[in-house]
PDB file of C-alpha atoms in Angstrom:
ATOM      1  CA  UNK S1492      30.433 -23.578  29.537  1.00 39.00           C
ATOM      2  CA  UNK S1493      27.037 -25.123  28.712  1.00 42.00           C
ATOM      3  CA  UNK S1494      25.291 -24.054  25.561  1.00 44.00           C
ATOM      4  CA  UNK S1495      21.796 -22.895  26.156  1.00 47.00           C
ATOM      5  CA  UNK S1496      19.263 -25.253  24.505  1.00 48.00           C
ATOM      6  CA  UNK S1497      16.595 -23.178  22.729  1.00 49.00           C
ATOM      7  CA  UNK S1498      13.451 -24.819  21.423  1.00 55.00           C
ATOM      8  CA  UNK S1499      12.630 -23.052  18.201  1.00 72.00           C
ATOM      9  CA  UNK S1500       8.958 -22.706  17.386  1.00 79.00           C
ATOM     10  CA  UNK S1501       7.883 -24.022  13.926  1.00 82.00           C
ATOM     11  CA  UNK S1502       4.164 -23.246  14.022  1.00 87.00           C
ATOM     12  CA  UNK S1503       2.359 -19.960  14.770  1.00 88.00           C
ATOM     13  CA  UNK S1504      -1.247 -19.497  15.780  1.00 89.00           C
ATOM     14  CA  UNK S1505      -2.771 -16.366  14.243  1.00 87.00           C
ATOM     15  CA  UNK S1506      -5.852 -15.352  16.341  1.00 85.00           C
ATOM     16  CA  UNK S1507      -7.286 -13.087  13.666  1.00 82.00           C
ATOM     17  CA  UNK S1508      -9.973 -10.400  14.423  1.00 82.00           C
ATOM     18  CA  UNK S1509     -11.881 -12.541  16.995  1.00 79.00           C
ATOM     19  CA  UNK S1510     -15.326 -11.481  15.896  1.00 79.00           C
ATOM     20  CA  UNK S1511     -18.476 -12.602  17.744  1.00 82.00           C
ATOM     21  CA  UNK S1512     -19.746 -15.960  16.530  1.00 83.00           C
ATOM     22  CA  UNK S1513     -23.132 -14.599  15.717  1.00 84.00           C
ATOM     23  CA  UNK S1514     -21.822 -12.243  12.988  1.00 88.00           C
ATOM     24  CA  UNK S1515     -19.045 -14.521  11.657  1.00 87.00           C
ATOM     25  CA  UNK S1516     -20.625 -15.109   8.260  1.00 90.00           C
ATOM     26  CA  UNK S1517     -21.529 -11.374   7.929  1.00 92.00           C
ATOM     27  CA  UNK S1518     -17.932 -10.296   8.635  1.00 91.00           C
ATOM     28  CA  UNK S1519     -16.634 -13.056   6.286  1.00 92.00           C
ATOM     29  CA  UNK S1520     -18.789 -11.926   3.376  1.00 94.00           C
ATOM     30  CA  UNK S1521     -17.971  -8.229   4.160  1.00 94.00           C
ATOM     31  CA  UNK S1522     -14.278  -8.882   3.762  1.00 93.00           C
ATOM     32  CA  UNK S1523     -14.922 -11.147   0.793  1.00 94.00           C
ATOM     33  CA  UNK S1524     -16.870  -8.324  -0.848  1.00 95.00           C
ATOM     34  CA  UNK S1525     -14.046  -5.859  -0.015  1.00 94.00           C
ATOM     35  CA  UNK S1526     -11.509  -8.286  -1.539  1.00 95.00           C
ATOM     36  CA  UNK S1527     -13.473  -8.637  -4.797  1.00 95.00           C
ATOM     37  CA  UNK S1528     -14.207  -4.906  -5.132  1.00 94.00           C
ATOM     38  CA  UNK S1529     -10.489  -4.091  -4.445  1.00 94.00           C
ATOM     39  CA  UNK S1530      -9.254  -6.518  -7.085  1.00 95.00           C
ATOM     40  CA  UNK S1531     -11.898  -5.497  -9.635  1.00 92.00           C
ATOM     41  CA  UNK S1532     -11.391  -1.782  -9.055  1.00 91.00           C
ATOM     42  CA  UNK S1533      -7.647  -1.860  -9.309  1.00 93.00           C
ATOM     43  CA  UNK S1534      -7.786  -4.210 -12.311  1.00 93.00           C
ATOM     44  CA  UNK S1535     -10.178  -1.752 -13.979  1.00 90.00           C
ATOM     45  CA  UNK S1536      -7.652   1.003 -13.619  1.00 91.00           C
ATOM     46  CA  UNK S1537      -4.793  -1.141 -14.943  1.00 92.00           C
ATOM     47  CA  UNK S1538      -6.982  -2.135 -17.909  1.00 89.00           C
ATOM     48  CA  UNK S1539      -8.039   1.379 -18.723  1.00 88.00           C
ATOM     49  CA  UNK S1540      -4.593   2.746 -18.516  1.00 89.00           C
ATOM     50  CA  UNK S1541      -3.304  -0.159 -20.772  1.00 88.00           C
ATOM     51  CA  UNK S1542      -5.996   0.133 -23.463  1.00 85.00           C
ATOM     52  CA  UNK S1543      -6.809   3.824 -23.593  1.00 83.00           C
ATOM     53  CA  UNK S1544      -4.215   5.951 -25.526  1.00 83.00           C
ATOM     54  CA  UNK S1545      -5.445   9.091 -23.861  1.00 81.00           C
ATOM     55  CA  UNK S1546      -4.189   7.653 -20.513  1.00 84.00           C
ATOM     56  CA  UNK S1547      -0.704   6.809 -21.777  1.00 87.00           C
ATOM     57  CA  UNK S1548       0.887   9.499 -19.594  1.00 89.00           C
ATOM     58  CA  UNK S1549       3.304   9.382 -16.672  1.00 90.00           C
ATOM     59  CA  UNK S1550       0.555  10.177 -14.126  1.00 89.00           C
ATOM     60  CA  UNK S1551      -1.626   7.240 -15.178  1.00 90.00           C
ATOM     61  CA  UNK S1552       1.298   4.918 -15.648  1.00 93.00           C
ATOM     62  CA  UNK S1553       2.268   5.478 -12.024  1.00 92.00           C
ATOM     63  CA  UNK S1554      -1.407   5.086 -11.048  1.00 91.00           C
ATOM     64  CA  UNK S1555      -1.509   1.653 -12.710  1.00 92.00           C
ATOM     65  CA  UNK S1556       1.628   0.645 -10.784  1.00 94.00           C
ATOM     66  CA  UNK S1557      -0.047   1.751  -7.536  1.00 93.00           C
ATOM     67  CA  UNK S1558      -3.061  -0.378  -8.504  1.00 93.00           C
ATOM     68  CA  UNK S1559      -0.802  -3.285  -8.990  1.00 94.00           C
ATOM     69  CA  UNK S1560       0.787  -2.787  -5.656  1.00 94.00           C
ATOM     70  CA  UNK S1561      -2.630  -2.668  -3.960  1.00 93.00           C
ATOM     71  CA  UNK S1562      -3.693  -5.923  -5.614  1.00 95.00           C
ATOM     72  CA  UNK S1563      -0.588  -7.663  -4.320  1.00 95.00           C
ATOM     73  CA  UNK S1564      -0.942  -6.129  -0.887  1.00 94.00           C
ATOM     74  CA  UNK S1565      -4.601  -7.288  -0.339  1.00 94.00           C
ATOM     75  CA  UNK S1566      -3.765 -10.669  -1.808  1.00 94.00           C
ATOM     76  CA  UNK S1567      -1.056 -11.072   0.836  1.00 93.00           C
ATOM     77  CA  UNK S1568      -3.296  -9.979   3.662  1.00 93.00           C
ATOM     78  CA  UNK S1569      -7.005 -10.641   3.028  1.00 93.00           C
ATOM     79  CA  UNK S1570      -6.994 -14.406   2.370  1.00 91.00           C
ATOM     80  CA  UNK S1571      -5.590 -14.865   5.883  1.00 89.00           C
ATOM     81  CA  UNK S1572      -8.319 -12.584   7.302  1.00 90.00           C
ATOM     82  CA  UNK S1573     -11.001 -14.532   5.585  1.00 91.00           C
ATOM     83  CA  UNK S1574      -9.546 -17.801   6.903  1.00 90.00           C
ATOM     84  CA  UNK S1575      -9.154 -16.587  10.520  1.00 89.00           C
ATOM     85  CA  UNK S1576     -12.671 -15.165  10.534  1.00 88.00           C
ATOM     86  CA  UNK S1577     -14.209 -18.468   9.577  1.00 88.00           C
ATOM     87  CA  UNK S1578     -11.923 -20.676  11.657  1.00 85.00           C
ATOM     88  CA  UNK S1579     -11.557 -18.271  14.632  1.00 83.00           C
ATOM     89  CA  UNK S1580      -7.782 -18.405  14.143  1.00 83.00           C
ATOM     90  CA  UNK S1581      -5.395 -20.439  11.996  1.00 88.00           C
ATOM     91  CA  UNK S1582      -2.121 -22.208  12.342  1.00 88.00           C
ATOM     92  CA  UNK S1583       0.636 -21.393   9.893  1.00 89.00           C
ATOM     93  CA  UNK S1584       4.269 -22.366   9.661  1.00 90.00           C
ATOM     94  CA  UNK S1585       6.913 -19.973  10.929  1.00 88.00           C
ATOM     95  CA  UNK S1586       8.422 -19.710   7.442  1.00 89.00           C
ATOM     96  CA  UNK S1587       4.963 -18.764   5.983  1.00 90.00           C
ATOM     97  CA  UNK S1588       4.727 -16.041   8.644  1.00 90.00           C
ATOM     98  CA  UNK S1589       8.117 -14.574   7.787  1.00 92.00           C
ATOM     99  CA  UNK S1590       7.267 -14.828   4.090  1.00 93.00           C
ATOM    100  CA  UNK S1591       4.070 -12.913   4.598  1.00 92.00           C
ATOM    101  CA  UNK S1592       5.823 -10.274   6.639  1.00 93.00           C
ATOM    102  CA  UNK S1593       8.409  -9.904   3.871  1.00 94.00           C
ATOM    103  CA  UNK S1594       5.879  -9.280   1.092  1.00 94.00           C
ATOM    104  CA  UNK S1595       3.740  -7.136   3.373  1.00 93.00           C
ATOM    105  CA  UNK S1596       6.706  -4.841   3.995  1.00 91.00           C
ATOM    106  CA  UNK S1597       7.681  -4.869   0.330  1.00 93.00           C
ATOM    107  CA  UNK S1598       4.188  -3.793  -0.860  1.00 93.00           C
ATOM    108  CA  UNK S1599       3.734  -1.192   1.907  1.00 90.00           C
ATOM    109  CA  UNK S1600       7.147   0.315   1.160  1.00 90.00           C
ATOM    110  CA  UNK S1601       6.370   0.212  -2.530  1.00 92.00           C
ATOM    111  CA  UNK S1602       3.172   2.163  -1.860  1.00 91.00           C
ATOM    112  CA  UNK S1603       5.123   4.843  -0.008  1.00 90.00           C
ATOM    113  CA  UNK S1604       7.638   5.216  -2.858  1.00 92.00           C
ATOM    114  CA  UNK S1605       4.954   5.138  -5.582  1.00 93.00           C
ATOM    115  CA  UNK S1606       3.020   7.921  -3.750  1.00 92.00           C
ATOM    116  CA  UNK S1607       6.311   9.900  -3.718  1.00 92.00           C
ATOM    117  CA  UNK S1608       6.931   9.372  -7.366  1.00 93.00           C
ATOM    118  CA  UNK S1609       3.322  10.409  -8.180  1.00 92.00           C
ATOM    119  CA  UNK S1610       3.869  13.551  -6.113  1.00 92.00           C
ATOM    120  CA  UNK S1611       6.982  14.367  -8.054  1.00 93.00           C
ATOM    121  CA  UNK S1612       5.086  13.979 -11.292  1.00 92.00           C
ATOM    122  CA  UNK S1613       2.480  16.450 -10.018  1.00 90.00           C
ATOM    123  CA  UNK S1614       5.196  18.819  -8.840  1.00 92.00           C
ATOM    124  CA  UNK S1615       6.855  18.935 -12.285  1.00 92.00           C
ATOM    125  CA  UNK S1616       3.464  19.242 -14.034  1.00 90.00           C
ATOM    126  CA  UNK S1617       2.381  22.171 -11.896  1.00 90.00           C
ATOM    127  CA  UNK S1618       5.643  23.955 -10.970  1.00 90.00           C
ATOM    128  CA  UNK S1619       7.586  23.341 -14.116  1.00 89.00           C
ATOM    129  CA  UNK S1620       4.978  22.841 -16.889  1.00 87.00           C
ATOM    130  CA  UNK S1621       7.208  23.940 -19.706  1.00 88.00           C
ATOM    131  CA  UNK S1622       9.816  21.293 -18.885  1.00 87.00           C
ATOM    132  CA  UNK S1623       7.256  18.506 -18.065  1.00 89.00           C
ATOM    133  CA  UNK S1624       7.574  16.580 -21.342  1.00 88.00           C
ATOM    134  CA  UNK S1625      11.362  16.770 -21.202  1.00 88.00           C
ATOM    135  CA  UNK S1626      11.685  15.763 -17.507  1.00 87.00           C
ATOM    136  CA  UNK S1627       8.917  13.204 -17.282  1.00 89.00           C
ATOM    137  CA  UNK S1628       9.779  10.887 -20.262  1.00 89.00           C
ATOM    138  CA  UNK S1629       8.856   7.200 -20.100  1.00 87.00           C
ATOM    139  CA  UNK S1630      12.476   6.066 -19.743  1.00 91.00           C
ATOM    140  CA  UNK S1631      12.663   8.050 -16.495  1.00 92.00           C
ATOM    141  CA  UNK S1632       9.297   6.651 -15.375  1.00 92.00           C
ATOM    142  CA  UNK S1633      10.408   3.033 -15.886  1.00 94.00           C
ATOM    143  CA  UNK S1634      13.688   3.827 -14.209  1.00 94.00           C
ATOM    144  CA  UNK S1635      11.753   5.162 -11.163  1.00 93.00           C
ATOM    145  CA  UNK S1636       9.504   2.117 -10.939  1.00 95.00           C
ATOM    146  CA  UNK S1637      12.336  -0.393 -11.265  1.00 95.00           C
ATOM    147  CA  UNK S1638      14.347   1.464  -8.645  1.00 93.00           C
ATOM    148  CA  UNK S1639      11.323   1.413  -6.280  1.00 92.00           C
ATOM    149  CA  UNK S1640      10.897  -2.329  -6.722  1.00 93.00           C
ATOM    150  CA  UNK S1641      14.628  -3.231  -6.453  1.00 93.00           C
ATOM    151  CA  UNK S1642      15.168  -0.917  -3.430  1.00 89.00           C
ATOM    152  CA  UNK S1643      12.224  -2.377  -1.589  1.00 90.00           C
ATOM    153  CA  UNK S1644      13.109  -6.037  -2.353  1.00 92.00           C
ATOM    154  CA  UNK S1645      16.660  -5.627  -1.241  1.00 91.00           C
ATOM    155  CA  UNK S1646      16.089  -3.498   1.853  1.00 89.00           C
ATOM    156  CA  UNK S1647      13.229  -5.602   3.202  1.00 92.00           C
ATOM    157  CA  UNK S1648      15.242  -8.807   2.394  1.00 93.00           C
ATOM    158  CA  UNK S1649      18.055  -7.669   4.669  1.00 91.00           C
ATOM    159  CA  UNK S1650      15.659  -6.983   7.485  1.00 91.00           C
ATOM    160  CA  UNK S1651      13.831 -10.224   7.056  1.00 92.00           C
ATOM    161  CA  UNK S1652      17.031 -12.263   6.981  1.00 92.00           C
ATOM    162  CA  UNK S1653      18.156 -10.620  10.191  1.00 91.00           C
ATOM    163  CA  UNK S1654      14.828 -11.519  11.834  1.00 91.00           C
ATOM    164  CA  UNK S1655      15.084 -15.122  10.755  1.00 88.00           C
ATOM    165  CA  UNK S1656      18.413 -15.438  12.515  1.00 88.00           C
ATOM    166  CA  UNK S1657      16.832 -14.722  15.897  1.00 87.00           C
ATOM    167  CA  UNK S1658      15.854 -17.457  18.336  1.00 85.00           C
ATOM    168  CA  UNK S1659      12.087 -17.922  18.593  1.00 85.00           C
ATOM    169  CA  UNK S1660      11.138 -19.910  21.652  1.00 83.00           C
ATOM    170  CA  UNK S1661       7.563 -18.720  22.139  1.00 71.00           C
ATOM    171  CA  UNK S1662       4.827 -18.145  22.930  1.00 79.00           C
ATOM    172  CA  UNK S1663       3.639 -19.280  19.555  1.00 84.00           C
ATOM    173  CA  UNK S1664       0.502 -17.108  19.428  1.00 87.00           C
ATOM    174  CA  UNK S1665       0.154 -13.830  17.537  1.00 86.00           C
ATOM    175  CA  UNK S1666      -2.904 -11.727  18.468  1.00 86.00           C
ATOM    176  CA  UNK S1667      -3.200 -10.148  15.051  1.00 86.00           C
ATOM    177  CA  UNK S1668      -4.580 -11.014  11.622  1.00 86.00           C
ATOM    178  CA  UNK S1669      -1.169 -10.957   9.882  1.00 88.00           C
ATOM    179  CA  UNK S1670       2.505 -11.298  10.794  1.00 89.00           C
ATOM    180  CA  UNK S1671       3.728  -7.765  11.585  1.00 87.00           C
ATOM    181  CA  UNK S1672       7.069  -6.799  13.054  1.00 87.00           C
ATOM    182  CA  UNK S1673       6.044  -6.272  16.666  1.00 86.00           C
ATOM    183  CA  UNK S1674       4.087  -9.488  17.027  1.00 87.00           C
ATOM    184  CA  UNK S1675       6.867 -11.455  15.452  1.00 90.00           C
ATOM    185  CA  UNK S1676       9.491  -9.958  17.784  1.00 88.00           C
ATOM    186  CA  UNK S1677       7.313 -10.785  20.839  1.00 87.00           C
ATOM    187  CA  UNK S1678       7.888 -14.484  20.023  1.00 88.00           C
ATOM    188  CA  UNK S1679      11.697 -14.098  20.162  1.00 86.00           C
ATOM    189  CA  UNK S1680      13.861 -14.825  23.204  1.00 84.00           C
ATOM    190  CA  UNK S1681      16.854 -13.067  21.583  1.00 82.00           C
ATOM    191  CA  UNK S1682      17.987  -9.506  21.908  1.00 82.00           C
ATOM    192  CA  UNK S1683      16.133  -7.694  19.101  1.00 82.00           C
ATOM    193  CA  UNK S1684      18.020  -4.367  19.406  1.00 85.00           C
ATOM    194  CA  UNK S1685      19.825  -4.823  16.093  1.00 87.00           C
ATOM    195  CA  UNK S1686      16.546  -5.708  14.335  1.00 88.00           C
ATOM    196  CA  UNK S1687      14.883  -2.651  15.752  1.00 87.00           C
ATOM    197  CA  UNK S1688      17.767  -0.565  14.513  1.00 89.00           C
ATOM    198  CA  UNK S1689      17.482  -2.047  11.013  1.00 87.00           C
ATOM    199  CA  UNK S1690      13.708  -1.582  11.121  1.00 86.00           C
ATOM    200  CA  UNK S1691      14.219   2.131  12.032  1.00 85.00           C
ATOM    201  CA  UNK S1692      16.633   2.588   9.123  1.00 86.00           C
ATOM    202  CA  UNK S1693      14.224   0.815   6.789  1.00 84.00           C
ATOM    203  CA  UNK S1694      11.339   3.044   8.018  1.00 82.00           C
ATOM    204  CA  UNK S1695      13.502   6.093   7.309  1.00 82.00           C
ATOM    205  CA  UNK S1696      14.276   4.942   3.772  1.00 81.00           C
ATOM    206  CA  UNK S1697      10.828   3.750   2.810  1.00 82.00           C
ATOM    207  CA  UNK S1698       8.488   5.892   4.893  1.00 83.00           C
ATOM    208  CA  UNK S1699      10.062   8.966   6.470  1.00 84.00           C
ATOM    209  CA  UNK S1700      12.081  10.282   3.505  1.00 88.00           C
ATOM    210  CA  UNK S1701       9.158   9.782   1.057  1.00 88.00           C
ATOM    211  CA  UNK S1702       6.786  11.445   3.479  1.00 88.00           C
ATOM    212  CA  UNK S1703       8.909  14.580   3.933  1.00 90.00           C
ATOM    213  CA  UNK S1704       9.559  14.634   0.169  1.00 91.00           C
ATOM    214  CA  UNK S1705       5.794  14.636  -0.414  1.00 91.00           C
ATOM    215  CA  UNK S1706       5.370  17.513   2.185  1.00 91.00           C
ATOM    216  CA  UNK S1707       8.027  19.641   0.553  1.00 93.00           C
ATOM    217  CA  UNK S1708       6.642  19.001  -2.927  1.00 91.00           C
ATOM    218  CA  UNK S1709       3.128  20.052  -1.870  1.00 91.00           C
ATOM    219  CA  UNK S1710       4.558  23.210  -0.204  1.00 92.00           C
ATOM    220  CA  UNK S1711       5.943  24.249  -3.687  1.00 92.00           C
ATOM    221  CA  UNK S1712       2.678  23.022  -5.409  1.00 91.00           C
ATOM    222  CA  UNK S1713       0.475  25.107  -3.020  1.00 90.00           C
ATOM    223  CA  UNK S1714       2.700  28.131  -3.421  1.00 91.00           C
ATOM    224  CA  UNK S1715       2.487  27.843  -7.272  1.00 90.00           C
ATOM    225  CA  UNK S1716      -1.313  27.346  -7.125  1.00 88.00           C
ATOM    226  CA  UNK S1717      -1.745  30.600  -5.014  1.00 87.00           C
ATOM    227  CA  UNK S1718       0.264  32.503  -7.567  1.00 87.00           C
ATOM    228  CA  UNK S1719      -2.293  31.673 -10.292  1.00 83.00           C
ATOM    229  CA  UNK S1720      -4.406  34.793 -10.763  1.00 84.00           C
ATOM    230  CA  UNK S1721      -7.829  33.293 -11.549  1.00 82.00           C
ATOM    231  CA  UNK S1722      -9.870  31.240  -8.992  1.00 82.00           C
ATOM    232  CA  UNK S1723     -10.971  28.914 -11.762  1.00 81.00           C
ATOM    233  CA  UNK S1724      -7.389  28.231 -12.774  1.00 79.00           C
ATOM    234  CA  UNK S1725      -6.484  27.464  -9.151  1.00 82.00           C
ATOM    235  CA  UNK S1726      -9.306  24.953  -8.825  1.00 81.00           C
ATOM    236  CA  UNK S1727      -8.468  23.330 -12.215  1.00 79.00           C
ATOM    237  CA  UNK S1728      -4.836  22.902 -11.187  1.00 80.00           C
ATOM    238  CA  UNK S1729      -5.543  21.668  -7.678  1.00 80.00           C
ATOM    239  CA  UNK S1730      -8.121  19.138  -8.977  1.00 79.00           C
ATOM    240  CA  UNK S1731      -5.160  17.395 -10.705  1.00 78.00           C
ATOM    241  CA  UNK S1732      -3.564  16.572  -7.389  1.00 82.00           C
ATOM    242  CA  UNK S1733      -6.512  16.375  -5.017  1.00 81.00           C
ATOM    243  CA  UNK S1734      -7.061  12.581  -5.403  1.00 82.00           C
ATOM    244  CA  UNK S1735      -3.359  11.942  -4.725  1.00 84.00           C
ATOM    245  CA  UNK S1736      -3.446  14.255  -1.683  1.00 85.00           C
ATOM    246  CA  UNK S1737      -6.484  12.421  -0.333  1.00 84.00           C
ATOM    247  CA  UNK S1738      -4.833   8.977  -0.652  1.00 85.00           C
ATOM    248  CA  UNK S1739      -1.624  10.264   0.958  1.00 87.00           C
ATOM    249  CA  UNK S1740      -3.590  11.629   3.957  1.00 85.00           C
ATOM    250  CA  UNK S1741      -5.507   8.359   4.466  1.00 83.00           C
ATOM    251  CA  UNK S1742      -2.413   6.156   4.018  1.00 83.00           C
ATOM    252  CA  UNK S1743       0.079   8.073   6.127  1.00 83.00           C
ATOM    253  CA  UNK S1744      -2.542   8.981   8.725  1.00 80.00           C
ATOM    254  CA  UNK S1745      -3.226   5.291   9.460  1.00 77.00           C
ATOM    255  CA  UNK S1746       0.519   4.449   9.504  1.00 77.00           C
ATOM    256  CA  UNK S1747       1.256   7.201  11.978  1.00 74.00           C
ATOM    257  CA  UNK S1748      -1.612   5.999  14.209  1.00 72.00           C
ATOM    258  CA  UNK S1749      -0.271   2.411  14.240  1.00 70.00           C
ATOM    259  CA  UNK S1750       3.539   2.876  14.362  1.00 65.00           C
ATOM    260  CA  UNK S1751       4.271   6.333  15.759  1.00 63.00           C
ATOM    261  CA  UNK S1752       1.572   6.858  18.384  1.00 60.00           C
ATOM    262  CA  UNK S1753       2.581   5.210  21.676  1.00 54.00           C
ATOM    263  CA  UNK S1754       0.813   1.869  22.325  1.00 56.00           C
ATOM    264  CA  UNK S1755       0.685   2.115  26.083  1.00 51.00           C
ATOM    265  CA  UNK S1756      -2.879   1.396  27.240  1.00 49.00           C
ATOM    266  CA  UNK S1757      -3.953   0.699  23.700  1.00 54.00           C
ATOM    267  CA  UNK S1758      -5.834  -2.636  23.222  1.00 55.00           C
ATOM    268  CA  UNK S1759      -4.970  -5.174  20.645  1.00 62.00           C
ATOM    269  CA  UNK S1760      -8.460  -4.683  18.991  1.00 71.00           C
ATOM    270  CA  UNK S1761      -7.656  -0.984  18.379  1.00 76.00           C
ATOM    271  CA  UNK S1762      -4.299  -1.879  16.815  1.00 76.00           C
ATOM    272  CA  UNK S1763      -5.945  -4.411  14.572  1.00 81.00           C
ATOM    273  CA  UNK S1764      -8.589  -1.862  13.533  1.00 80.00           C
ATOM    274  CA  UNK S1765      -6.013   0.729  12.610  1.00 80.00           C
ATOM    275  CA  UNK S1766      -3.969  -1.851  10.785  1.00 83.00           C
ATOM    276  CA  UNK S1767      -7.024  -2.536   8.635  1.00 87.00           C
ATOM    277  CA  UNK S1768      -6.916   1.088   7.428  1.00 84.00           C
ATOM    278  CA  UNK S1769      -3.624   0.754   5.466  1.00 83.00           C
ATOM    279  CA  UNK S1770      -3.764  -2.973   4.709  1.00 88.00           C
ATOM    280  CA  UNK S1771      -7.446  -3.240   3.543  1.00 90.00           C
ATOM    281  CA  UNK S1772      -9.226   0.141   3.403  1.00 88.00           C
ATOM    282  CA  UNK S1773      -6.574   2.098   1.467  1.00 88.00           C
ATOM    283  CA  UNK S1774      -6.245  -0.426  -1.417  1.00 90.00           C
ATOM    284  CA  UNK S1775     -10.053  -0.424  -1.568  1.00 91.00           C
ATOM    285  CA  UNK S1776     -10.328   3.412  -1.538  1.00 88.00           C
ATOM    286  CA  UNK S1777      -7.557   4.161  -4.041  1.00 86.00           C
ATOM    287  CA  UNK S1778      -9.409   3.143  -7.144  1.00 86.00           C
ATOM    288  CA  UNK S1779     -12.635   4.635  -5.856  1.00 86.00           C
ATOM    289  CA  UNK S1780     -11.069   8.039  -5.068  1.00 85.00           C
ATOM    290  CA  UNK S1781      -9.266   8.228  -8.428  1.00 81.00           C
ATOM    291  CA  UNK S1782     -12.261   7.093 -10.394  1.00 75.00           C
ATOM    292  CA  UNK S1783     -14.774   9.374  -8.801  1.00 66.00           C
ATOM    293  CA  UNK S1784     -12.639  12.468  -8.986  1.00 66.00           C
ATOM    294  CA  UNK S1785     -10.990  11.826 -12.368  1.00 73.00           C
ATOM    295  CA  UNK S1786     -12.741  12.895 -15.581  1.00 75.00           C
ATOM    296  CA  UNK S1787     -10.162  11.181 -17.886  1.00 76.00           C
ATOM    297  CA  UNK S1788     -10.746   7.748 -16.283  1.00 78.00           C
ATOM    298  CA  UNK S1789     -14.548   8.220 -16.543  1.00 75.00           C
ATOM    299  CA  UNK S1790     -14.359   9.157 -20.207  1.00 77.00           C
ATOM    300  CA  UNK S1791     -11.909   6.267 -20.978  1.00 77.00           C
ATOM    301  CA  UNK S1792     -14.240   3.786 -19.246  1.00 75.00           C
ATOM    302  CA  UNK S1793     -17.289   5.190 -21.106  1.00 77.00           C
ATOM    303  CA  UNK S1794     -15.425   5.007 -24.462  1.00 78.00           C
ATOM    304  CA  UNK S1795     -14.370   1.378 -23.931  1.00 76.00           C
ATOM    305  CA  UNK S1796     -17.895   0.363 -22.836  1.00 74.00           C
ATOM    306  CA  UNK S1797     -19.430   2.059 -25.918  1.00 75.00           C
ATOM    307  CA  UNK S1798     -16.911   0.292 -28.178  1.00 73.00           C
ATOM    308  CA  UNK S1799     -17.751  -3.074 -26.737  1.00 68.00           C
ATOM    309  CA  UNK S1800     -21.506  -2.473 -26.904  1.00 67.00           C
ATOM    310  CA  UNK S1801     -21.158  -1.206 -30.470  1.00 64.00           C
ATOM    311  CA  UNK S1802     -19.157  -4.179 -31.548  1.00 64.00           C
ATOM    312  CA  UNK S1803     -21.622  -6.614 -29.813  1.00 57.00           C
ATOM    313  CA  UNK S1804     -24.798  -5.163 -31.432  1.00 61.00           C
ATOM    314  CA  UNK S1805     -23.138  -4.835 -34.795  1.00 62.00           C
ATOM    315  CA  UNK S1806     -22.561  -8.563 -35.039  1.00 58.00           C
TER     316      UNK S1806
END
């Protein structure tokens, strides 16, 4: 029996966003500005949480980890976008494409788990305030963060290794701005049923379970808030989780639109636009949402700025 000779592709052409030539530089500088603002905004939160003693609490510790995840995510995605916008597409090696896919999945999955951990923190703070200090100690916080990282790295590694074992015989063109699962599998001439099963299990672990955990937690949070007798008390308590709820809605809303809504009749441009929401827009919006709606972060920033100005003028 003759063995089938499969020509494995080694290079992949990423078409990118395919913007009109007349606005190429405008789009390039827009994404460059988004990249810089995202990095600076999230670095600011990490710096404030690190240096301000008033922010050394579980809630802000988890927020700093979310900011770190956002920085890593945009660094994985945005440089390729900038390159493809200028060059109207780029050519990368197949191994680079798989590597980008791996880290993209790790950071997206980490975002889901971190949002869940942050929701649990708010649940304990609002529903079990007397036990908060006992339950949310820093040993548990670090254990949660390490578990999130290790779980993601291992689960996504298994999926990525399975994908790399497929035969890829072309075409060698991906009509996207990064290497996502569906575009990669479209290059394969192997049966991808096992990969799709693993991807479904991975989605259940990293996306579905955290999502339903967040929903259940917020049901208890909302019930607890409605049991507070004063309107002012309700508003004060709800304000502590409103930023998190806003980020969850933006993040999961965009993921549902891309991965759960049927793609039949949906153009590639619409898919790219929706993908931008959770790969670019969410990491940009997270520090803005938390900074604008959080009095503690504003006060910490003002305090550090005043200290710097005071030390500068006192010299």
